[in-house]
Short mmCIF file of C-alpha atoms in Angstrom, two decimals:
data_model
loop_
_atom_site.label_atom_id
_atom_site.label_comp_id
_atom_site.label_asym_id
_atom_site.label_seq_id
_atom_site.Cartn_x
_atom_site.Cartn_y
_atom_site.Cartn_z
CA UNK A 1 20.47 -22.10 -2.70
CA UNK A 2 19.34 -18.98 -4.43
CA UNK A 3 16.99 -16.17 -2.58
CA UNK A 4 14.54 -17.20 -5.51
CA UNK A 5 14.31 -20.96 -4.60
CA UNK A 6 14.52 -20.22 -0.92
CA UNK A 7 11.28 -18.70 -1.37
CA UNK A 8 9.61 -21.75 -2.71
CA UNK A 9 11.09 -24.73 -1.06
CA UNK A 10 9.33 -26.35 1.45
CA UNK A 11 12.23 -26.95 3.63
CA UNK A 12 12.58 -23.21 4.27
CA UNK A 13 8.86 -22.39 4.72
CA UNK A 14 8.28 -25.22 7.48
CA UNK A 15 5.34 -26.94 8.28
CA UNK A 16 3.09 -29.61 5.43
CA UNK A 17 1.91 -26.59 3.60
CA UNK A 18 3.42 -26.03 -0.01
CA UNK A 19 5.02 -22.14 0.13
CA UNK A 20 2.69 -21.01 -2.96
CA UNK A 21 2.85 -22.16 -6.55
CA UNK A 22 5.88 -23.79 -8.17
CA UNK A 23 7.57 -22.72 -10.80
CA UNK A 24 6.73 -19.28 -11.42
CA UNK A 25 9.98 -17.62 -10.79
CA UNK A 26 8.66 -14.51 -9.17
CA UNK A 27 10.98 -14.48 -5.80
CA UNK A 28 9.56 -13.38 -2.24
CA UNK A 29 11.52 -10.09 -2.60
CA UNK A 30 10.30 -9.29 -6.13
CA UNK A 31 6.35 -10.12 -4.96
CA UNK A 32 7.38 -7.85 -1.79
CA UNK A 33 8.02 -4.40 -3.78
CA UNK A 34 5.22 -4.94 -6.20
CA UNK A 35 3.13 -5.34 -2.72
CA UNK A 36 4.18 -2.39 -1.87
CA UNK A 37 3.33 -0.80 -4.78
CA UNK A 38 0.24 -1.55 -4.97
CA UNK A 39 -0.53 -0.89 -1.18
CA UNK A 40 0.99 2.98 -2.04
CA UNK A 41 -1.53 3.30 -5.13
CA UNK A 42 -4.40 1.86 -4.08
CA UNK A 43 -6.81 5.02 -3.89
CA UNK A 44 -10.27 4.97 -4.64
CA UNK A 45 -11.98 2.14 -2.88
CA UNK A 46 -12.72 -0.98 -3.60
CA UNK A 47 -13.37 -0.15 -7.23
CA UNK A 48 -9.69 1.51 -7.94
CA UNK A 49 -7.82 -0.65 -5.60
CA UNK A 50 -9.06 -3.78 -7.93
CA UNK A 51 -8.13 -1.68 -11.43
CA UNK A 52 -4.71 -0.93 -9.68
CA UNK A 53 -3.99 -4.92 -8.76
CA UNK A 54 -5.67 -5.73 -12.24
CA UNK A 55 -3.05 -3.32 -14.03
CA UNK A 56 0.14 -4.52 -11.85
CA UNK A 57 -0.47 -7.95 -11.93
CA UNK A 58 -2.06 -8.89 -15.44
CA UNK A 59 -1.32 -6.52 -17.70
CA UNK A 60 2.00 -5.06 -16.55
CA UNK A 61 3.72 -8.22 -15.38
CA UNK A 62 1.25 -10.79 -16.14
CA UNK A 63 1.79 -13.08 -13.18
CA UNK A 64 -1.78 -14.34 -13.52
CA UNK A 65 -4.17 -14.97 -16.23
CA UNK A 66 -7.37 -12.97 -16.67
CA UNK A 67 -9.76 -16.43 -16.02
CA UNK A 68 -7.72 -16.87 -12.49
CA UNK A 69 -7.62 -13.11 -11.85
CA UNK A 70 -12.03 -13.23 -11.89
CA UNK A 71 -12.11 -16.41 -10.58
CA UNK A 72 -10.40 -14.88 -7.12
CA UNK A 73 -11.85 -11.80 -7.34
CA UNK A 74 -15.45 -13.89 -7.56
CA UNK A 75 -14.52 -15.56 -4.16
CA UNK A 76 -13.45 -12.35 -2.38
CA UNK A 77 -16.38 -10.52 -3.52
CA UNK A 78 -18.48 -13.37 -1.53
CA UNK A 79 -16.90 -12.60 1.77
CA UNK A 80 -17.30 -10.39 4.79
CA UNK A 81 -14.62 -7.45 4.97
CA UNK A 82 -12.60 -4.99 2.37
CA UNK A 83 -12.35 -7.32 -0.78
CA UNK A 84 -9.59 -5.44 -2.23
CA UNK A 85 -6.95 -6.20 0.61
CA UNK A 86 -8.57 -10.00 0.57
CA UNK A 87 -7.53 -10.03 -3.34
CA UNK A 88 -4.19 -8.74 -2.27
CA UNK A 89 -3.57 -11.51 0.16
CA UNK A 90 -5.14 -14.44 -1.82
CA UNK A 91 -2.47 -13.76 -4.80
CA UNK A 92 0.35 -13.32 -2.25
CA UNK A 93 -0.54 -16.93 -0.87
CA UNK A 94 -1.00 -18.36 -4.28
CA UNK A 95 2.62 -17.26 -4.85
CA UNK A 96 4.35 -17.67 -1.61
CA UNK A 97 2.07 -19.60 0.63
CA UNK A 98 0.88 -18.11 4.01
CA UNK A 99 4.36 -16.02 4.48
CA UNK A 100 3.29 -14.43 1.14
CA UNK A 101 -0.37 -13.74 1.95
CA UNK A 102 0.73 -12.04 5.37
CA UNK A 103 3.05 -10.02 3.29
CA UNK A 104 0.67 -9.17 0.36
CA UNK A 105 -2.09 -8.04 2.65
CA UNK A 106 -0.18 -6.46 5.01
CA UNK A 107 1.16 -4.07 2.71
CA UNK A 108 -1.82 -3.40 1.63
CA UNK A 109 -3.39 -1.92 4.84
CA UNK A 110 -0.01 -0.63 5.87
CA UNK A 111 -0.01 2.99 4.33
CA UNK A 112 -3.47 4.05 5.21
CA UNK A 113 -2.69 2.76 8.44
CA UNK A 114 0.22 5.11 8.91
CA UNK A 115 -1.47 8.09 7.31
CA UNK A 116 -4.47 7.73 9.30
CA UNK A 117 -2.90 7.83 12.73
CA UNK A 118 -0.68 10.69 11.85
CA UNK A 119 -3.88 12.50 10.90
CA UNK A 120 -5.85 11.10 14.00
CA UNK A 121 -2.98 12.24 16.09
CA UNK A 122 -3.35 15.80 14.78
CA UNK A 123 -6.89 16.02 14.63
CA UNK A 124 -7.17 15.32 18.15
CA UNK A 125 -4.16 17.30 18.95
CA UNK A 126 -5.30 20.31 17.10
CA UNK A 127 -8.66 19.60 15.71
CA UNK A 128 -7.38 21.20 11.91
CA UNK A 129 -6.42 19.24 9.03
CA UNK A 130 -6.51 21.96 6.62
CA UNK A 131 -3.18 21.40 5.02
CA UNK A 132 -4.20 17.27 4.35
CA UNK A 133 -7.42 18.56 2.83
CA UNK A 134 -5.68 20.66 0.79
CA UNK A 135 -3.19 17.92 -0.43
CA UNK A 136 -6.36 15.77 -1.00
CA UNK A 137 -8.49 17.84 -3.13
CA UNK A 138 -7.57 16.89 -6.35
CA UNK A 139 -7.08 13.48 -5.27
CA UNK A 140 -10.70 12.72 -5.30
CA UNK A 141 -11.22 13.83 -8.50
CA UNK A 142 -8.62 12.07 -10.02
CA UNK A 143 -10.20 8.74 -8.16
CA UNK A 144 -13.27 8.93 -10.18
CA UNK A 145 -10.93 8.40 -13.50
CA UNK A 146 -9.31 4.92 -11.51
CA UNK A 147 -12.82 3.68 -10.95
CA UNK A 148 -13.88 4.15 -14.06
CA UNK A 149 -11.10 2.48 -15.48
CA UNK A 150 -12.09 -0.33 -13.33
CA UNK A 151 -15.42 -0.40 -15.15
CA UNK A 152 -14.47 -0.44 -18.09
CA UNK A 153 -11.70 -3.16 -17.91
CA UNK A 154 -13.43 -5.82 -15.72
CA UNK A 155 -16.51 -5.10 -17.54
CA UNK A 156 -14.35 -5.68 -20.85
CA UNK A 157 -13.42 -9.35 -19.90
CA UNK A 158 -16.31 -10.36 -17.96
CA UNK A 159 -19.28 -8.91 -20.28
CA UNK A 160 -19.10 -11.51 -23.29
CA UNK A 161 -22.52 -11.65 -24.43
CA UNK A 162 -25.82 -9.94 -23.94
CA UNK A 163 -26.83 -12.21 -20.71
CA UNK A 164 -23.72 -10.92 -18.99
CA UNK A 165 -24.31 -7.21 -20.17
CA UNK A 166 -28.28 -7.78 -18.61
CA UNK A 167 -26.79 -9.33 -15.19
CA UNK A 168 -24.73 -6.36 -15.02
CA UNK A 169 -27.27 -3.74 -15.73
CA UNK A 170 -29.35 -5.61 -13.32
CA UNK A 171 -27.05 -5.93 -10.54
CA UNK A 172 -26.74 -1.86 -11.13
CA UNK A 173 -30.75 -1.37 -10.84
CA UNK A 174 -30.78 -3.66 -8.03
CA UNK A 175 -28.10 -2.06 -5.90
CA UNK A 176 -28.17 1.95 -7.04
CA UNK A 177 -31.88 2.30 -7.44
CA UNK A 178 -33.78 -0.33 -5.18
CA UNK A 179 -31.32 -0.59 -2.56
CA UNK A 180 -31.19 -4.52 -2.58
CA UNK A 181 -28.70 -5.98 -0.37
CA UNK A 182 -25.56 -6.51 -1.79
CA UNK A 183 -25.66 -10.45 -0.71
CA UNK A 184 -28.83 -10.98 -2.25
CA UNK A 185 -27.49 -9.46 -5.33
CA UNK A 186 -24.65 -11.72 -5.43
CA UNK A 187 -26.85 -14.96 -3.92
CA UNK A 188 -29.21 -14.54 -7.16
CA UNK A 189 -26.45 -14.09 -10.10
CA UNK A 190 -24.69 -17.07 -8.79
CA UNK A 191 -27.97 -19.23 -8.74
CA UNK A 192 -28.52 -17.77 -12.16
CA UNK A 193 -24.98 -18.88 -13.04
CA UNK A 194 -25.64 -22.07 -11.99
CA UNK A 195 -28.62 -23.61 -13.10
CA UNK A 196 -28.36 -21.51 -16.71
CA UNK A 197 -24.59 -23.28 -16.64
CA UNK A 198 -26.42 -26.36 -17.21
CA UNK A 199 -28.57 -25.35 -19.57
CA UNK A 200 -26.56 -22.88 -21.37
CA UNK A 201 -22.88 -23.60 -21.11
CA UNK A 202 -21.88 -21.16 -23.57
CA UNK A 203 -23.26 -18.45 -22.24
CA UNK A 204 -22.50 -18.50 -18.92
CA UNK A 205 -19.26 -20.05 -18.61
CA UNK A 206 -17.15 -16.93 -19.75
CA UNK A 207 -14.58 -16.93 -17.24
CA UNK A 208 -13.07 -20.14 -18.79
CA UNK A 209 -14.14 -18.90 -22.09
CA UNK A 210 -14.37 -20.50 -25.41
CA UNK A 211 -11.58 -18.56 -27.53
CA UNK A 212 -7.87 -19.23 -27.95
CA UNK A 213 -7.21 -16.29 -25.33
CA UNK A 214 -9.10 -16.92 -22.66
CA UNK A 215 -8.55 -21.08 -22.60
CA UNK A 216 -5.18 -20.72 -22.27
CA UNK A 217 -2.76 -19.08 -20.11
CA UNK A 218 -2.09 -16.21 -22.56
CA UNK A 219 1.83 -16.15 -21.52
CA UNK A 220 0.87 -15.73 -17.20
CA UNK A 221 4.07 -16.54 -15.40
CA UNK A 222 1.81 -18.67 -13.05
CA UNK A 223 -0.06 -21.77 -14.92
CA UNK A 224 -3.63 -21.85 -14.59
CA UNK A 225 -3.16 -25.65 -13.90
CA UNK A 226 -0.92 -25.04 -10.76
CA UNK A 227 -2.73 -26.07 -7.46
CA UNK A 228 -1.13 -24.42 -4.14
CA UNK A 229 -2.14 -26.92 -1.86
CA UNK A 230 -4.70 -29.85 -1.67
CA UNK A 231 -7.48 -28.94 0.79
CA UNK A 232 -7.71 -31.37 3.84
CA UNK A 233 -9.63 -31.36 7.05
CA UNK A 234 -6.62 -31.49 9.34
CA UNK A 235 -5.35 -28.22 7.41
CA UNK A 236 -8.31 -25.98 8.01
CA UNK A 237 -8.80 -26.90 11.70
CA UNK A 238 -5.07 -26.04 12.31
CA UNK A 239 -5.94 -22.56 10.43
CA UNK A 240 -8.88 -22.01 12.18
CA UNK A 241 -7.47 -22.42 15.42
CA UNK A 242 -4.80 -20.42 14.47
CA UNK A 243 -6.85 -17.74 13.19
CA UNK A 244 -9.53 -17.26 16.00
CA UNK A 245 -6.47 -17.38 18.59
CA UNK A 246 -4.99 -14.48 16.84
CA UNK A 247 -8.26 -12.86 16.46
CA UNK A 248 -9.69 -13.12 19.89
CA UNK A 249 -6.53 -13.29 22.19
CA UNK A 250 -6.22 -9.14 22.35
CA UNK A 251 -10.04 -8.68 23.51
CA UNK A 252 -9.43 -11.74 26.12
CA UNK A 253 -5.87 -9.97 27.11
CA UNK A 254 -7.60 -6.74 27.50
CA UNK A 255 -10.71 -7.98 29.24
CA UNK A 256 -8.58 -9.19 31.98
CA UNK A 257 -6.46 -6.37 32.10
CA UNK A 258 -9.08 -3.30 32.35
CA UNK A 259 -12.18 -5.42 32.67
CA UNK A 260 -15.03 -6.30 30.40
CA UNK A 261 -16.70 -2.80 30.62
CA UNK A 262 -13.67 -0.93 29.35
CA UNK A 263 -13.97 0.82 25.96
CA UNK A 264 -11.13 -1.49 24.35
CA UNK A 265 -13.42 -4.66 24.89
CA UNK A 266 -16.52 -2.81 23.91
CA UNK A 267 -14.25 -2.01 20.52
CA UNK A 268 -13.07 -4.93 19.94
CA UNK A 269 -16.25 -6.99 20.39
CA UNK A 270 -18.39 -4.81 18.17
CA UNK A 271 -15.74 -4.53 15.60
CA UNK A 272 -15.51 -8.34 15.58
CA UNK A 273 -18.83 -8.78 15.25
CA UNK A 274 -18.55 -6.14 12.02
CA UNK A 275 -16.06 -8.10 10.56
CA UNK A 276 -18.16 -11.33 10.17
CA UNK A 277 -21.46 -9.36 9.02
CA UNK A 278 -20.04 -6.47 6.74
CA UNK A 279 -21.10 -8.18 3.25
CA UNK A 280 -21.06 -5.94 0.59
CA UNK A 281 -18.11 -3.76 0.94
CA UNK A 282 -16.83 -0.63 2.41
CA UNK A 283 -19.90 1.74 1.17
CA UNK A 284 -22.70 -0.72 2.34
CA UNK A 285 -21.41 -0.83 6.01
CA UNK A 286 -20.10 2.53 6.56
CA UNK A 287 -23.91 3.69 7.28
CA UNK A 288 -24.33 1.11 9.68
CA UNK A 289 -21.03 1.54 11.72
CA UNK A 290 -21.56 5.41 11.60
CA UNK A 291 -24.58 4.59 13.45
CA UNK A 292 -23.19 2.46 15.98
CA UNK A 293 -20.07 4.75 16.86
CA UNK A 294 -21.90 7.88 16.81
CA UNK A 295 -25.67 6.90 18.42
CA UNK A 296 -25.13 4.19 20.12
CA UNK A 297 -21.80 4.11 21.69
CA UNK A 298 -20.86 8.26 21.54
CA UNK A 299 -17.34 7.49 20.50
CA UNK A 300 -17.61 10.42 18.07
CA UNK A 301 -19.73 13.06 16.71
CA UNK A 302 -21.67 12.88 13.28
CA UNK A 303 -19.37 15.58 11.68
CA UNK A 304 -16.42 13.58 13.50
CA UNK A 305 -17.51 10.56 11.50
CA UNK A 306 -17.39 12.19 8.31
CA UNK A 307 -13.75 13.92 8.86
CA UNK A 308 -12.82 10.17 9.42
CA UNK A 309 -14.30 8.99 6.08
CA UNK A 310 -12.78 11.83 4.55
CA UNK A 311 -9.54 10.60 5.82
CA UNK A 312 -9.85 7.15 4.74
CA UNK A 313 -11.09 8.04 1.14
CA UNK A 314 -8.00 9.90 0.70
CA UNK A 315 -5.55 8.01 1.68
CA UNK A 316 -4.54 4.94 0.48
CA UNK A 317 -6.05 1.12 1.77
CA UNK A 318 -9.38 -0.04 2.07
CA UNK A 319 -12.21 2.66 3.44
CA UNK A 320 -13.19 0.25 6.17
CA UNK A 321 -9.95 1.43 7.99
CA UNK A 322 -12.22 4.44 8.84
CA UNK A 323 -12.42 2.01 11.89
CA UNK A 324 -9.28 3.02 12.52
CA UNK A 325 -10.08 6.57 13.65
CA UNK A 326 -13.65 5.49 15.14
CA UNK A 327 -11.27 3.38 17.70
CA UNK A 328 -8.83 6.51 18.01
CA UNK A 329 -11.23 8.83 19.46
CA UNK A 330 -13.43 6.71 21.46
CA UNK A 331 -10.42 5.73 23.07
CA UNK A 332 -8.68 9.39 23.58
CA UNK A 333 -11.66 10.36 25.12
CA UNK A 334 -12.21 7.50 27.44
CA UNK A 335 -10.93 7.89 31.23
CA UNK A 336 -8.67 4.82 30.99
CA UNK A 337 -6.25 6.13 33.26
CA UNK A 338 -3.21 6.25 30.60
CA UNK A 339 -2.20 9.70 28.40
CA UNK A 340 -5.18 9.67 26.04
CA UNK A 341 -2.64 9.91 22.99
CA UNK A 342 -1.23 6.45 23.92
CA UNK A 343 -4.53 5.32 24.62
CA UNK A 344 -6.30 6.31 21.56
CA UNK A 345 -2.91 4.29 19.65
CA UNK A 346 -4.03 1.60 21.49
CA UNK A 347 -7.42 1.76 20.25
CA UNK A 348 -6.66 2.30 16.68
CA UNK A 349 -4.33 -0.93 16.65
CA UNK A 350 -7.20 -2.91 18.41
CA UNK A 351 -9.72 -2.10 15.70
CA UNK A 352 -7.20 -2.54 12.86
CA UNK A 353 -6.28 -6.15 14.34
CA UNK A 354 -10.12 -7.56 14.82
CA UNK A 355 -10.93 -5.86 11.44
CA UNK A 356 -8.14 -6.93 9.70
CA UNK A 357 -7.34 -10.34 11.12
CA UNK A 358 -10.50 -12.30 9.82
CA UNK A 359 -10.02 -11.21 6.30
CA UNK A 360 -6.44 -13.50 6.39
CA UNK A 361 -8.65 -16.04 8.13
CA UNK A 362 -10.99 -16.24 5.48
CA UNK A 363 -8.13 -16.10 2.97
CA UNK A 364 -6.26 -19.11 4.09
CA UNK A 365 -9.27 -21.03 5.09
CA UNK A 366 -10.93 -21.08 1.92
CA UNK A 367 -8.81 -20.48 -0.89
CA UNK A 368 -7.43 -24.47 -0.98
CA UNK A 369 -11.14 -25.16 -1.88
CA UNK A 370 -11.57 -22.15 -4.24
CA UNK A 371 -8.35 -23.55 -5.98
CA UNK A 372 -9.35 -27.04 -6.00
CA UNK A 373 -13.09 -26.42 -7.37
CA UNK A 374 -11.66 -24.16 -10.18
CA UNK A 375 -11.91 -26.30 -13.21
CA UNK A 376 -15.36 -27.47 -11.91
CA UNK A 377 -17.86 -26.24 -14.63
CA UNK A 378 -20.97 -25.36 -12.52
CA UNK A 379 -18.65 -23.32 -9.75
CA UNK A 380 -17.42 -21.36 -13.21
CA UNK A 381 -20.50 -20.92 -14.46
CA UNK A 382 -21.92 -19.66 -11.00
CA UNK A 383 -19.04 -17.78 -10.72
CA UNK A 384 -19.18 -15.67 -14.23
CA UNK A 385 -22.59 -14.81 -13.52
CA UNK A 386 -21.35 -13.25 -10.29
CA UNK A 387 -18.45 -11.50 -11.69
CA UNK A 388 -21.02 -10.03 -14.64
CA UNK A 389 -22.87 -8.93 -11.13
CA UNK A 390 -19.73 -7.50 -9.88
CA UNK A 391 -19.27 -4.97 -12.90
CA UNK A 392 -22.77 -3.91 -12.21
CA UNK A 393 -21.79 -3.19 -8.40
CA UNK A 394 -18.59 -1.61 -9.38
CA UNK A 395 -20.49 0.89 -11.59
CA UNK A 396 -23.04 1.79 -8.51
CA UNK A 397 -19.58 2.60 -6.60
CA UNK A 398 -18.47 4.86 -9.80
CA UNK A 399 -21.62 6.34 -9.81
CA UNK A 400 -21.84 7.15 -6.21
CA UNK A 401 -17.92 8.30 -5.86
CA UNK A 402 -18.73 10.47 -8.60
CA UNK A 403 -21.74 12.26 -7.44
CA UNK A 404 -20.09 12.88 -4.02
CA UNK A 405 -17.05 14.08 -5.42
CA UNK A 406 -18.38 16.75 -7.66
CA UNK A 407 -21.30 17.75 -5.59
CA UNK A 408 -21.18 19.22 -2.43
CA UNK A 409 -24.81 17.63 -1.58
CA UNK A 410 -26.51 14.83 -2.79
CA UNK A 411 -30.01 13.98 -1.38
CA UNK A 412 -31.33 10.56 -1.33
CA UNK A 413 -35.02 10.09 -1.99
CA UNK A 414 -37.17 7.33 -1.80
CA UNK A 415 -40.37 7.05 -3.71
CA UNK A 416 -42.60 3.44 -4.74
CA UNK A 417 -39.73 1.41 -3.56
CA UNK A 418 -37.02 3.41 -5.77
CA UNK A 419 -34.07 5.04 -4.44
CA UNK A 420 -32.74 8.24 -6.32
CA UNK A 421 -30.04 10.46 -5.68
CA UNK A 422 -30.52 14.11 -6.70
CA UNK A 423 -27.41 16.01 -6.11
CA UNK A 424 -28.24 19.73 -5.43
CA UNK A 425 -27.07 21.80 -8.72
CA UNK A 426 -25.88 24.93 -6.37
CA UNK A 427 -23.24 22.62 -4.51
CA UNK A 428 -21.41 21.82 -8.02
CA UNK A 429 -17.63 21.96 -7.36
CA UNK A 430 -16.52 23.35 -10.90
CA UNK A 431 -12.88 22.74 -9.54
CA UNK A 432 -13.46 19.24 -9.21
CA UNK A 433 -15.29 18.47 -11.84
CA UNK A 434 -12.42 20.45 -14.12
CA UNK A 435 -9.85 18.00 -12.22
CA UNK A 436 -11.69 14.91 -12.89
CA UNK A 437 -11.87 15.85 -16.37
CA UNK A 438 -8.44 16.25 -17.02
CA UNK A 439 -7.63 13.06 -14.94
CA UNK A 440 -9.87 11.53 -17.33
CA UNK A 441 -8.17 12.49 -20.45
CA UNK A 442 -4.87 11.69 -19.02
CA UNK A 443 -5.65 7.82 -17.95
CA UNK A 444 -7.69 7.16 -21.16
CA UNK A 445 -6.17 9.45 -23.98
CA UNK A 446 -2.48 10.08 -22.89
CA UNK A 447 -2.00 6.95 -20.95
CA UNK A 448 -0.55 8.22 -17.89
CA UNK A 449 0.21 6.05 -15.10
CA UNK A 450 -1.55 6.07 -12.01
CA UNK A 451 0.38 7.19 -10.39
CA UNK A 452 1.41 10.33 -12.46
CA UNK A 453 -2.06 10.97 -12.25
CA UNK A 454 -2.69 11.06 -8.74
CA UNK A 455 0.36 13.06 -8.33
CA UNK A 456 -0.19 15.68 -10.91
CA UNK A 457 -4.10 15.77 -9.51
CA UNK A 458 -3.07 16.33 -6.28
CA UNK A 459 -0.53 19.07 -7.01
CA UNK A 460 -3.02 20.95 -9.14
CA UNK A 461 -5.89 20.43 -6.75
CA UNK A 462 -3.58 21.50 -3.31
CA UNK A 463 -2.80 24.68 -5.43
CA UNK A 464 -6.06 25.05 -6.35
CA UNK A 465 -7.85 24.80 -2.97
CA UNK A 466 -5.19 27.45 -1.45
CA UNK A 467 -5.88 30.52 -4.36
CA UNK A 468 -9.56 29.97 -4.67
CA UNK A 469 -11.44 27.34 -1.95
CA UNK A 470 -9.74 28.49 0.92
#
């Protein structure tokens, strides 16, 4: 038996669940290499990371069709937690079952975990990350181009008519100016699409589409007709039992070892709760996490929370990975009877574990049902409207990220129920603006790859940081 066929043989994977979609010819080794590339290129928050996946999986390798990508993305956008990591897990599961989902989702987190762990040790031990700041000074402006590319690519495929443009525009206004919670925006779009699809199916069902390119797989290696696994109550209960056990076992073990009042148990409990309620992506929940970590628990000082956020923004992986830094610093300073560095490392591992284990659980539990309902007209109409709303949300992230990259200070004003971001003109960083402009030109005109754009921008940023900024 060849390695490629072993990747897809139910006898090899064991259990009743098929090891993923059959007949695509994508071996587990090949997929693992691609998931590693996706992880190493996953800068720029959820918008940039989704753009990376789209480029690697849809544009370059054509593993999946556009409509399958959008369908999967919409489900992940509805879940609590980092949607990009969950999207990687979803596609890994589609290809190679639970094993593939664990590899894809785990690799997506690994580079950022290792990077932030190293930075946390340096930060706690030496309190200086100047060299790191210099390296990443040019990356953040380049990420602006990546995020903009995500808006263009997703928008060009999801906004097929004026109604979809209107939904995207309304979503942007609602979240950017009116500060409407993300779940309300998504729920409203879903309801509109569900009922609108019954009355005007040609307008709302844009995921399925009506052109030759939209109705077919478009040459994708994974057929849209394939179903990876038929959902069942027995399977769901099994997945739920295993997932919940893995999720809470470390917290229970630490409570027995160190007592229920130890900082590790506090961190495990708090971040487990956050993993369930953090809808709307990292940006929408970071303020809540920062407030709790700084004001309620006292694990960090306000300035340190900003330093941790800077680490998460300029390293690959989900922005929510900042919880690792919070866990490290809180445990590092606690009197746990251990070497402070060891305590900090254990705190970082624990917070990462309870943050991301639920992400795998949501995918392995819900994805079979989402795949089974993929041909349902009312569901696809609702998801089409959600996709349009997601474009508006991603645009919101792009504008927010751009403002905070080019300007050192951005004030937030509220008047008559409207929120306005007002950047301080004196805080304009012309070097960051220049790097961003060059990155836009390189990606959109010169067609540079994302990795090449990031590498050149990082080098230029480090040089300028030492020569001018420092």
